Coordinates of C-alpha atoms (C1' of nucleotides) and ligand atoms in Angstrom, one line a residue:
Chain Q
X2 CA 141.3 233.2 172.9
X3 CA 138.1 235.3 173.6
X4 CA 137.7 239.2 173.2
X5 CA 139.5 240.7 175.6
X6 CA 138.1 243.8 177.6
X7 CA 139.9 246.6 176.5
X8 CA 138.6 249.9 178.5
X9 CA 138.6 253.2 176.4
X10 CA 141.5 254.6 176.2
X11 CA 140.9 258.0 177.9
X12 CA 140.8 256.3 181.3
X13 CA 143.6 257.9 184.0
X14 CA 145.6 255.5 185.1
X15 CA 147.6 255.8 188.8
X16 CA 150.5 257.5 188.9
X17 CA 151.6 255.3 190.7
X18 CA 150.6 252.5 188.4
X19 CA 152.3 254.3 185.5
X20 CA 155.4 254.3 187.7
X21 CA 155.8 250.4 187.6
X22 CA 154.7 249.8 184.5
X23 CA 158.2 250.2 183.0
X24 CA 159.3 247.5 185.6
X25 CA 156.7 245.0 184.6
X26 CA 158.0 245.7 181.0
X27 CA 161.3 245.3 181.5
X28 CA 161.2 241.8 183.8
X29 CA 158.2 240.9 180.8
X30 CA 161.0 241.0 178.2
X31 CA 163.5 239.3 180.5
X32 CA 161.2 236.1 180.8
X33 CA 160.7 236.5 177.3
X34 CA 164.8 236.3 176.2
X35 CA 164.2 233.3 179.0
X36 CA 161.9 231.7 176.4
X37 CA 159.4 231.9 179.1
X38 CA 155.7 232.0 176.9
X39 CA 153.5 232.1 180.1
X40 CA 153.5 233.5 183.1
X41 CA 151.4 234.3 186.5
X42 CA 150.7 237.0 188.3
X43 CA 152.8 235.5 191.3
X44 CA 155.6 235.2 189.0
X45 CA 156.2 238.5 187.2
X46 CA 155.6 240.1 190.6
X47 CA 158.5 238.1 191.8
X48 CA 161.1 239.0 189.2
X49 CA 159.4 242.5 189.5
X50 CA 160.0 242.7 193.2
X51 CA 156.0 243.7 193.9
X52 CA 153.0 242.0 195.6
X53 CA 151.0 239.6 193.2
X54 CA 147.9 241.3 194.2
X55 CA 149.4 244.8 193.1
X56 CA 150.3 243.4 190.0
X57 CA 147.0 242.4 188.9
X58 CA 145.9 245.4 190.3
X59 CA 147.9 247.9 187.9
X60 CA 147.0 245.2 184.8
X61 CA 143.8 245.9 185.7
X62 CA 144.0 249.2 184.6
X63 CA 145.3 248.9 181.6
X64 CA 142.5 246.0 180.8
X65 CA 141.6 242.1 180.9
X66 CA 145.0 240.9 179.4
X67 CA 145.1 237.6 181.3
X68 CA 143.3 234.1 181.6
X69 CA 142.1 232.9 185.1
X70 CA 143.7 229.5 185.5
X71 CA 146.7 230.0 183.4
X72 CA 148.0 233.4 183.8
X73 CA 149.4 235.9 180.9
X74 CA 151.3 235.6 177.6
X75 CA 154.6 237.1 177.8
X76 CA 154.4 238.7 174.4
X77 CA 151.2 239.7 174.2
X78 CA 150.9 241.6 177.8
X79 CA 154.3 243.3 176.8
X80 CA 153.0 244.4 174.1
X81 CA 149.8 246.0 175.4
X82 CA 152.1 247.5 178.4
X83 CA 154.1 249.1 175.4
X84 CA 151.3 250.2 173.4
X85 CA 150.0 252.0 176.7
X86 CA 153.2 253.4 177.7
X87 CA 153.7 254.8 174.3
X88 CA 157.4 252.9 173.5
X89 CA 156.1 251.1 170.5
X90 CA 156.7 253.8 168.9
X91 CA 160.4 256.3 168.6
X92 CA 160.5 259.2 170.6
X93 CA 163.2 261.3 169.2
X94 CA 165.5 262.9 172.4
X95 CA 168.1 265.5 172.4
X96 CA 170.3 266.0 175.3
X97 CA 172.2 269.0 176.6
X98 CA 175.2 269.2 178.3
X99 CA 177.8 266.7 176.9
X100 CA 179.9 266.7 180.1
X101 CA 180.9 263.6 182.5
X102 CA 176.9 262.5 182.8
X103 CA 175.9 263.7 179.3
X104 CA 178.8 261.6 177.7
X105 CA 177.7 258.7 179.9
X106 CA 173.9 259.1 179.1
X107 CA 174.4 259.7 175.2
X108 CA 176.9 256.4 175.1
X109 CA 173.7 254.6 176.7
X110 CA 173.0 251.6 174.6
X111 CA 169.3 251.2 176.7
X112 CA 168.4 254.2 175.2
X113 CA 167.7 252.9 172.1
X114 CA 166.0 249.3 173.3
X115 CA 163.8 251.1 174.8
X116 CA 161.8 253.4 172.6
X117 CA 163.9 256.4 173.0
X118 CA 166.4 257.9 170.2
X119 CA 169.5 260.6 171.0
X120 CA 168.5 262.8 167.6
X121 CA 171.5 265.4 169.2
X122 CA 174.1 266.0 171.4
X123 CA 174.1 270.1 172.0
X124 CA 176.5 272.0 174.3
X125 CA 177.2 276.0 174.7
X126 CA 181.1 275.4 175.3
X127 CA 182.5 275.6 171.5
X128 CA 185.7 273.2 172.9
X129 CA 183.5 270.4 173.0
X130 CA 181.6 271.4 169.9
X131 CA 182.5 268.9 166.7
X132 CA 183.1 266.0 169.1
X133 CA 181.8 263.1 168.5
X134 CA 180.5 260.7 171.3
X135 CA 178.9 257.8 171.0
X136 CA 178.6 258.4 167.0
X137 CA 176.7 261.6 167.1
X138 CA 178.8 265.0 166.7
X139 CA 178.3 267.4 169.7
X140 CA 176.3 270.2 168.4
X141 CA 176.1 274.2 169.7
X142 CA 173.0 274.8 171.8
X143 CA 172.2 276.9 169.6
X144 CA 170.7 274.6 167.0
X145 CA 168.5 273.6 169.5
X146 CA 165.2 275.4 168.2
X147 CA 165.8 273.8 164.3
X148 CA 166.2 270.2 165.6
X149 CA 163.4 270.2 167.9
X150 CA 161.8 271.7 164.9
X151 CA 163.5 269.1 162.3
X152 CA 162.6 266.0 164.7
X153 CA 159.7 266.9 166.1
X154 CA 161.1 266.4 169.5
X155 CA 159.4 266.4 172.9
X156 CA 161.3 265.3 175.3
X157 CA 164.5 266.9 175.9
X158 CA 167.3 265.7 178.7
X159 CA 169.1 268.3 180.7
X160 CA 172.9 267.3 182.1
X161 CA 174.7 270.9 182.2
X162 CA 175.6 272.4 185.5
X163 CA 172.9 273.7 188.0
X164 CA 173.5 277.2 187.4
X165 CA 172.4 276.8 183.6
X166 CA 169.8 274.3 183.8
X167 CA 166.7 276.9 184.0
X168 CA 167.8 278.9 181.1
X169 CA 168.5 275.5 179.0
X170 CA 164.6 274.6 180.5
X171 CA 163.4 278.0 179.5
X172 CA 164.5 278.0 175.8
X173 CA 163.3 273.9 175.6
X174 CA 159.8 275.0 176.9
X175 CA 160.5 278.2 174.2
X176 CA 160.8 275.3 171.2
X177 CA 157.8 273.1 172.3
X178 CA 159.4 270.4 174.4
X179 CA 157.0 269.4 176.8
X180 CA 158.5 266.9 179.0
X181 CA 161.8 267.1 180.4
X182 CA 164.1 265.1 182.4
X183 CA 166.5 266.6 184.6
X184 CA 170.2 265.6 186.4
X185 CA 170.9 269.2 187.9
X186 CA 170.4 269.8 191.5
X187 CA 167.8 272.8 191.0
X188 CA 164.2 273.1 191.0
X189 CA 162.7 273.8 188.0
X190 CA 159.6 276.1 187.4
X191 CA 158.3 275.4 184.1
X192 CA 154.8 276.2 182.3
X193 CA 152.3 273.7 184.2
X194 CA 151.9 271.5 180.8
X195 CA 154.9 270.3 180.7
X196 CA 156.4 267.6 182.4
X197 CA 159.6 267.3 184.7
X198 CA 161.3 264.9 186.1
X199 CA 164.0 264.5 188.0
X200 CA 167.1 262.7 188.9
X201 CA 169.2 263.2 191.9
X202 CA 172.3 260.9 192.6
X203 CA 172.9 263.1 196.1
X204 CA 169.0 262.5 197.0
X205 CA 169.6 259.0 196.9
X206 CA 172.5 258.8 198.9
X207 CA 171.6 261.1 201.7
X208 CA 168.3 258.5 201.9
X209 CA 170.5 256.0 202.2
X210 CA 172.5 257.8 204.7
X211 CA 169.5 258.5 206.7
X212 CA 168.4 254.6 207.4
X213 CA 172.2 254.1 207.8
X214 CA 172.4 255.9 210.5
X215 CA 169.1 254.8 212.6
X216 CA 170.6 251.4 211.7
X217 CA 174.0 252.5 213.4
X218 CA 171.4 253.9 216.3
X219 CA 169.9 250.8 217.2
X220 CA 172.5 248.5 216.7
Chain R
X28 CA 165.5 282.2 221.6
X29 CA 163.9 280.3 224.0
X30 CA 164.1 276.4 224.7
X31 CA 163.3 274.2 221.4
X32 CA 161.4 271.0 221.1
X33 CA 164.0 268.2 220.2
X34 CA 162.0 264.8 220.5
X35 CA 163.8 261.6 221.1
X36 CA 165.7 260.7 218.6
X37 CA 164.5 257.2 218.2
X38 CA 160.8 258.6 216.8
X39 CA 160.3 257.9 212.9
X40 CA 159.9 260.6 209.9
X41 CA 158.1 258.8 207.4
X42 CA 159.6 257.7 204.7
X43 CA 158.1 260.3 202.3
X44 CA 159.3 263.2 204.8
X45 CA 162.6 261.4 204.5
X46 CA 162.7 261.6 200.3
X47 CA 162.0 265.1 200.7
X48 CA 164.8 266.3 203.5
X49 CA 167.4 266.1 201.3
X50 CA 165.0 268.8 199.4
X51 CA 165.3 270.9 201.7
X52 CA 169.1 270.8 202.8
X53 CA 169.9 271.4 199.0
X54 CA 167.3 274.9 199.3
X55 CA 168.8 275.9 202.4
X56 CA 172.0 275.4 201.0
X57 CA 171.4 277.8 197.8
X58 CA 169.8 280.4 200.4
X59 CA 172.4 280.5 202.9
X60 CA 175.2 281.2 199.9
X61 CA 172.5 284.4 198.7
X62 CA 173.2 285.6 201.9
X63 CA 169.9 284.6 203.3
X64 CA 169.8 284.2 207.0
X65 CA 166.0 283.5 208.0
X66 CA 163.1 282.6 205.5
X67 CA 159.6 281.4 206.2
X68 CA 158.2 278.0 205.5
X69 CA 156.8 280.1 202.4
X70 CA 159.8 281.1 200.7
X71 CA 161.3 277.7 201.7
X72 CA 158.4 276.1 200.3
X73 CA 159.0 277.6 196.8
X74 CA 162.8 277.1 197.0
X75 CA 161.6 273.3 197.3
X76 CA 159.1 273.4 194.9
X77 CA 157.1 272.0 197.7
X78 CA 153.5 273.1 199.4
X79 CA 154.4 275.3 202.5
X80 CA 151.6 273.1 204.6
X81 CA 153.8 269.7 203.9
X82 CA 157.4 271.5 204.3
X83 CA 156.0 272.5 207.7
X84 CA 155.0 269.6 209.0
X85 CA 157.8 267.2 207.2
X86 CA 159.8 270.1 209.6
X87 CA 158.0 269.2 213.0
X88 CA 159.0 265.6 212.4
X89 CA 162.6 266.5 213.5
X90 CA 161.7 269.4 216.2
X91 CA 160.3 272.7 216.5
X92 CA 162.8 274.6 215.0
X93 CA 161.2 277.8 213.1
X94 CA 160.3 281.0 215.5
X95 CA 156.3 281.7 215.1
X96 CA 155.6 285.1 213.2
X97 CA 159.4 285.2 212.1
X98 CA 160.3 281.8 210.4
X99 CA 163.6 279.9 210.5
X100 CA 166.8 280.8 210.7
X101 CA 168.4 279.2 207.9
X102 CA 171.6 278.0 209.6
X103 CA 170.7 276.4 212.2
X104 CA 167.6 274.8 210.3
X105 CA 170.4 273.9 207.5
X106 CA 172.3 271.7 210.7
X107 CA 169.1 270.3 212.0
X108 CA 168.5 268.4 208.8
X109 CA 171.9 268.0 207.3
X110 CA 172.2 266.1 211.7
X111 CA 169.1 264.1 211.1
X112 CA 170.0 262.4 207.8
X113 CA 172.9 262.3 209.1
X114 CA 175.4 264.2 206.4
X115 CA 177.5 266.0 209.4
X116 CA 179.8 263.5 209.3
X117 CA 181.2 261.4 206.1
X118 CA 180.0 258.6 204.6
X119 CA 182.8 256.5 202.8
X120 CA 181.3 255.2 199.2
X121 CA 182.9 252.6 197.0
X122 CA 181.8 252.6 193.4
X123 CA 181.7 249.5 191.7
X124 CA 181.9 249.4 187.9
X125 CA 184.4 252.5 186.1
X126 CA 182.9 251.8 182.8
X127 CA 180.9 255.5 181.0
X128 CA 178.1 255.7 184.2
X129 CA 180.9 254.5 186.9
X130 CA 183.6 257.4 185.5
X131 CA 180.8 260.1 185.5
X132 CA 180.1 259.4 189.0
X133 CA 183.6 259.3 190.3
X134 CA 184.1 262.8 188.8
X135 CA 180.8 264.2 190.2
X136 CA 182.0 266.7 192.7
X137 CA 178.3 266.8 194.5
X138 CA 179.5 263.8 196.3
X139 CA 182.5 265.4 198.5
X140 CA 180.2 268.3 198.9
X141 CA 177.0 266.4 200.4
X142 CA 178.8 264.5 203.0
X143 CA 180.3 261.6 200.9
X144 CA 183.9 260.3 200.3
X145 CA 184.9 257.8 197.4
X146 CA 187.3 255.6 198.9
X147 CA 187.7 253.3 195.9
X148 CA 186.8 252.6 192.5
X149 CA 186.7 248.8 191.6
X150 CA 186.3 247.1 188.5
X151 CA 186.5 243.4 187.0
X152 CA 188.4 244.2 183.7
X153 CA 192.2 243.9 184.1
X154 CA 192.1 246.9 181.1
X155 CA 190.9 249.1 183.7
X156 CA 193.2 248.7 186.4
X157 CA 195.7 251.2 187.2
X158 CA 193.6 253.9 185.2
X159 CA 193.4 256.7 187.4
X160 CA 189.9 258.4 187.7
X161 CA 188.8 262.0 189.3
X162 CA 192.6 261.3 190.9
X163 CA 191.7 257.7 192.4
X164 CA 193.6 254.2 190.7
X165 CA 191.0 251.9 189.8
X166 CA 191.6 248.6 191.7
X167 CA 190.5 245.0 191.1
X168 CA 187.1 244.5 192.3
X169 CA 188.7 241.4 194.4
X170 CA 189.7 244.2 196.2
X171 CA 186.7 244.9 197.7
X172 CA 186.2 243.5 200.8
X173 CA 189.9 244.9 202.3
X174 CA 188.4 248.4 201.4
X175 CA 184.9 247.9 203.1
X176 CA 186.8 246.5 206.5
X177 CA 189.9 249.2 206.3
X178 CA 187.4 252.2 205.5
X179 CA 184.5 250.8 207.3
X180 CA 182.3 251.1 204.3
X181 CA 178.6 251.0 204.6
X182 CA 177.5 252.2 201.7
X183 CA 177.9 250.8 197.8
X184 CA 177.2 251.9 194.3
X185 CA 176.6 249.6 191.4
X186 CA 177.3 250.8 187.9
X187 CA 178.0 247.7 186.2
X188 CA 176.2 246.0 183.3
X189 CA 172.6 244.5 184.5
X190 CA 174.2 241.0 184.4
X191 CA 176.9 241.3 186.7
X192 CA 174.8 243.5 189.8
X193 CA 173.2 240.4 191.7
X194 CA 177.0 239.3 191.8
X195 CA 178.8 242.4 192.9
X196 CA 175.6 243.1 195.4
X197 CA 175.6 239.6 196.8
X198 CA 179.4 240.4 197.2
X199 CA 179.0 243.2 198.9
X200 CA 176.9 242.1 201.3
X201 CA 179.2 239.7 202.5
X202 CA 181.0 241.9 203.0
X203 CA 179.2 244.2 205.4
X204 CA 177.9 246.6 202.8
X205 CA 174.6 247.8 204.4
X206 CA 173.3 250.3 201.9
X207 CA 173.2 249.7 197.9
X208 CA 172.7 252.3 195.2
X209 CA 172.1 250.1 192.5
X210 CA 172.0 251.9 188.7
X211 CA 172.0 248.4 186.9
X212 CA 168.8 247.7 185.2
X213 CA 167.5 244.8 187.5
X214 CA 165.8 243.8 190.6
X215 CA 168.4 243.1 192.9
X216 CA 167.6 240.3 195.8
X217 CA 169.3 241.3 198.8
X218 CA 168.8 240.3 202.7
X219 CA 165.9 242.7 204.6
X220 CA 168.8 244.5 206.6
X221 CA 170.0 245.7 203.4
X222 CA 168.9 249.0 202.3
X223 CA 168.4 249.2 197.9
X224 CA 167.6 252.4 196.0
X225 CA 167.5 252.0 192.1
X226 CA 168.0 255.0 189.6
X227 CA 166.9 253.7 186.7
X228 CA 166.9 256.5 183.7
X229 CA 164.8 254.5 181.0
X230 CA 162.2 254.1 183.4
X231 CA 161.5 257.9 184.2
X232 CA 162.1 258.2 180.0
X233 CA 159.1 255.8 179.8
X234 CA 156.9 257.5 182.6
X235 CA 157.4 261.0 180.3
X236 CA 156.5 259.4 177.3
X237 CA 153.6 258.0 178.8
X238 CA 152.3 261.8 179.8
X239 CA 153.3 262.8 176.0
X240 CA 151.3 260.1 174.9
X241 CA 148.5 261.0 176.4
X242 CA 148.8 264.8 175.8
X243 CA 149.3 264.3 172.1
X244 CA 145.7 261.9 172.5
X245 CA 143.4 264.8 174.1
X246 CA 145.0 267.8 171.7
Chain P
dA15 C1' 150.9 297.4 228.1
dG16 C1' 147.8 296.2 224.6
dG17 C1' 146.4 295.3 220.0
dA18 C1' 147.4 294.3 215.2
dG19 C1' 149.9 291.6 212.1
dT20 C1' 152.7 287.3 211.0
dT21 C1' 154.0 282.8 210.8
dT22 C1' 154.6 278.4 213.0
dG23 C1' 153.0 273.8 214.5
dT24 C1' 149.3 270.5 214.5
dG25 C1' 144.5 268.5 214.7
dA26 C1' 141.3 266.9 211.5
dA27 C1' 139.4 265.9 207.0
dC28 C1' 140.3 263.8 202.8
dG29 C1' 142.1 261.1 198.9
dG30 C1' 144.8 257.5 197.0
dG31 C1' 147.4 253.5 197.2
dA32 C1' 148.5 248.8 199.3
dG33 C1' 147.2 244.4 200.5
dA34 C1' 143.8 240.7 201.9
dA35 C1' 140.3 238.1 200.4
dC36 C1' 137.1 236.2 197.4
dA37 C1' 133.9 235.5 193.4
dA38 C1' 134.2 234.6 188.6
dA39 C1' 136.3 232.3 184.8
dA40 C1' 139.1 229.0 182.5
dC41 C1' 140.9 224.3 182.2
dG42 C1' 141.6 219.3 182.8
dA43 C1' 140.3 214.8 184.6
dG44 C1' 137.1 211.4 184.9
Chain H
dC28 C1' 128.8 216.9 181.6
dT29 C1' 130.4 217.7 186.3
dC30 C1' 133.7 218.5 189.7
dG31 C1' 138.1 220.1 191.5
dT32 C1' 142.0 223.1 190.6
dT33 C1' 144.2 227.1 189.3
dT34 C1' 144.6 231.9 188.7
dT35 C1' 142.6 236.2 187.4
dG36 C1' 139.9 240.6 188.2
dT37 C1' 137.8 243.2 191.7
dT38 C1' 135.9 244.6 196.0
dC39 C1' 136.7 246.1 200.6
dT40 C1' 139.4 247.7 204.2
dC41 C1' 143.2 249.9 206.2
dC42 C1' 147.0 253.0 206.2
dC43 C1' 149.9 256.6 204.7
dG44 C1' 150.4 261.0 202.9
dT45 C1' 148.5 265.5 201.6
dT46 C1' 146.1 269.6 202.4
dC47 C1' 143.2 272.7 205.0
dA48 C1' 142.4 275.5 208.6
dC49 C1' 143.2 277.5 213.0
dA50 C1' 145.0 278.2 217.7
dA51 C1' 149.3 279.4 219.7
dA52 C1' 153.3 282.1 219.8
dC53 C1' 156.1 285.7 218.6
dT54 C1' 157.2 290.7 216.8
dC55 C1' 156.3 295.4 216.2
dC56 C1' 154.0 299.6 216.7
dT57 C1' 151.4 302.9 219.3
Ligands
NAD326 N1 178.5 263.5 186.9 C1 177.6 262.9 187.6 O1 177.7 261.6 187.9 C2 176.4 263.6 188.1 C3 175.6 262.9 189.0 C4 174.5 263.6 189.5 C5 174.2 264.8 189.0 N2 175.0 265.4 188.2 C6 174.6 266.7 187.7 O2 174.5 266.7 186.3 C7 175.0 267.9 185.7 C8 176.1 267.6 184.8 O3 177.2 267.0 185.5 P1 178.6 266.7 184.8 O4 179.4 266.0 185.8 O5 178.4 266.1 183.5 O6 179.1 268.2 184.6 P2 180.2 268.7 183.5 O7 180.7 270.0 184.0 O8 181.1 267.6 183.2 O9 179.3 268.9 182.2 C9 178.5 270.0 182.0 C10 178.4 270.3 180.5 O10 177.4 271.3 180.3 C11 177.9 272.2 179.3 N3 177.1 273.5 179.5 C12 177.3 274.4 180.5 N4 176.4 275.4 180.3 C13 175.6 275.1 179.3 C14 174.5 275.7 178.6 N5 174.0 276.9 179.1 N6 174.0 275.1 177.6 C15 174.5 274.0 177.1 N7 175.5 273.3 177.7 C16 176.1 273.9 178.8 C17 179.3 272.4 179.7 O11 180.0 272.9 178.5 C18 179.7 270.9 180.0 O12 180.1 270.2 178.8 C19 175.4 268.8 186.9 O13 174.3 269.6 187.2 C20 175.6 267.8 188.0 O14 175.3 268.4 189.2 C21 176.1 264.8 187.7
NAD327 N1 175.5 255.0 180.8 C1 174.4 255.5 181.3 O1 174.1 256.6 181.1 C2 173.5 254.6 182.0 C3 172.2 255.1 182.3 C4 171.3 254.3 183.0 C5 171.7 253.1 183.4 N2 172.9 252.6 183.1 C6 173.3 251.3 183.6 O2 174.5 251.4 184.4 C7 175.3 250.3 184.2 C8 176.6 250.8 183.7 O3 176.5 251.4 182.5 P1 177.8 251.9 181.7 O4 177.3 252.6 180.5 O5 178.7 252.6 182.5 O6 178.3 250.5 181.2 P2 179.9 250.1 180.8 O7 179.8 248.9 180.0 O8 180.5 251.3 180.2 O9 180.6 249.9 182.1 C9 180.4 248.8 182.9 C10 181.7 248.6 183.7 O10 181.5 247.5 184.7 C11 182.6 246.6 184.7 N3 182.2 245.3 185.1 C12 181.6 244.4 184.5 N4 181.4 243.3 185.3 C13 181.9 243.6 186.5 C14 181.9 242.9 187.7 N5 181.4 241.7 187.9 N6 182.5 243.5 188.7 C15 183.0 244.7 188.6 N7 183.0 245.5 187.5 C16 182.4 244.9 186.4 C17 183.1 246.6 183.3 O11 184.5 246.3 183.2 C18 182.9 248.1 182.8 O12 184.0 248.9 183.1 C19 174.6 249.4 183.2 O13 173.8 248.4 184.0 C20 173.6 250.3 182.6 O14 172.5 249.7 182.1 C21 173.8 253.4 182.4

DNA sequence: AGGAGTTTGTGAACGGGAGAACAAAACGAG
DNA sequence: CTCGTTTTGTTCTCCCGTTCACAAACTCCT
């Protein structure tokens, strides 16, 4: 195999790009359980439901992983879409809120497969506090500051009720968690160097609704 | 108030206007219970945690609905939307797959609230059956297509393991299902009629660690 | 009534992403 | 070694979405 071009690694990628790298990962290790060794650019695109030519496109980015006339090597491109993404490595999580979704997320086996690790479960009702879901014994929020401290944690996952999200936000940012994902329905204003994200079950389904209805319309 | 502009109702909001009406609804919402009864396209704008230019003219998709030098009464803004996705009415929802994700969702009380009814719970697993969940008996998932035809379903959520969604979607389907909320880890294939949205929580884990990754690079 | 002050609705400029299309590179056959 | 085949990496074009900026429209005050 000859060198491969590897841009510097302080190039920006597309956000967009970055978006779908996860997806290209995940249908990479899928051929790969397959025993698939080799694969094209038509073919990953397929089984990650994309054009071919945006495919290349985002690879592009990350550098010259393929060969022309043959295509990519499972392992070796999900590997190098890892390393980029930064899941070759643990990233310690804590979630908050152990209620119906935070019991759901902490059980979450693909957690774990994929680079991420629940270090703590922490909650402000004391009822839930000594639980223990999904192996991991529900801690009081107010630990929260030590482990992020202990751990070294960044990202932190938010799953309590909309009225206490900010304030759970406020004291994350407070510890030095700078990347957050979100299930409450509530903006969040946070310090612009760290990161939200969110995730909106109703969002989806009023989308949903939305073409639903213009199909009913024109039917 | 004088005669508003209410174009035809068979124009088209682009999609990106669409992802971000819900937004709104959920800001008009929390305004309207503070007592709130006009705001600007400013205030709105920050309730949104959107740019007041793009609320604006995401707005004159649906109409002209604001009053110049005043702003919009929230109400009757709050209907305009909540009519144009569609959420005046009900939307029956069948949730397929009670295991940790499936539960959390049938006890999620944001449903009833937005405009959307769970008319059944179905899952394969004899175990299940009979369990009642948020006060709805799990039923076999065989089930299925009596419920879509008696309750006139349209739309479907999957929340079963990654290997069993191209099965219950292609099922669903078949039955009529129009609309797929899909939270299994995996491309679905489904015919073009057939509206898919995907919430996939590793992959907006992986687009944060990215971010980290890079901000832990350039300190 | 008129003018000052506000805020909407939208035309226009701009930037980024999507897809088509193709040149460059690798490989295999003869 | 040369030619034909395959498939990547990249350029170019187009389109969608964002943002700016301002005229139009409305209120309030004098
Ligand atoms: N359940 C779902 O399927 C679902 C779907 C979409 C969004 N959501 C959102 O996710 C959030 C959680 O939903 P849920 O159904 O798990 O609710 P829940 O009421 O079952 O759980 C919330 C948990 O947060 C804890 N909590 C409250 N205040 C806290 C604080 N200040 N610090 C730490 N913990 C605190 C509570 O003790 C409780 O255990 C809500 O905002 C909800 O709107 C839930
Ligand atoms: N738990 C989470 O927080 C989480 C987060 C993100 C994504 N997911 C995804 O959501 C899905 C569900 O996760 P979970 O943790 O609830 O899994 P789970 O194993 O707890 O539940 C799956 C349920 O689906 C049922 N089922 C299996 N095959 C079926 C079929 N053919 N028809 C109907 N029902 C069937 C099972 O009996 C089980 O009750 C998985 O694909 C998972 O990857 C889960």
């Amino acid at each position: 195999m000859s060198a491969r071009t590897s841009p510097d690694s302080s190039r920006d990628i597309p956000e967009a790009t970055v978006a779908r790298l996860p997806i290209y990962l995940r249908a990479l290790t899928t051929l790969s359980e397959q025993g698939t060794s080799t694969c094209s650019s038509e073919e990953l695109a397929v089984a990650a439901g994309v054009n071919s030519a945006k495919l290349r496109k985002d690879l592009s980015y990350l550098g010259s992983y393929g060969t022309r006339g043959v295509g990519y090597d499972v392992e070796y491109l999900r590997y190098q879409i890892a390393r980029e993404i930064g899941v070759t490595q643990d990233w310690p999580v804590v979630i908050v809120g152990i209620g119906n979704l935070g019991q759901a997320l902490a059980n979450y086996s693909g957690f774990r497969s994929r680079g991420f690790r629940v270090v703590a479960l922490l909650d402000a009702d004391p009822a839930r506090r000594d639980e223990v879901v999904a192996g991991i014994e529900v801690q009081a929020f107010d630990n929260l500051e030590q482990i992020v401290k202990d751990h070294d944690v960044a990202i932190g996952v938010i799953a309590t009720p909309a009225v206490a999200a900010q304030d759970v936000a406020d004291r994350m940012v407070a510890c030095g968690v700078t990347s957050i994902l979100n299930f409450a329905p509530i903006v969040l204003s946070v310090p612009e160097q760290v990161d939200v994200r969110k995730v909106d079950l109703s969002i989806e389904l009023q989308i949903l609704a939305y073409h639903e209805q213009r199909k009913a319309a024109t039917a």
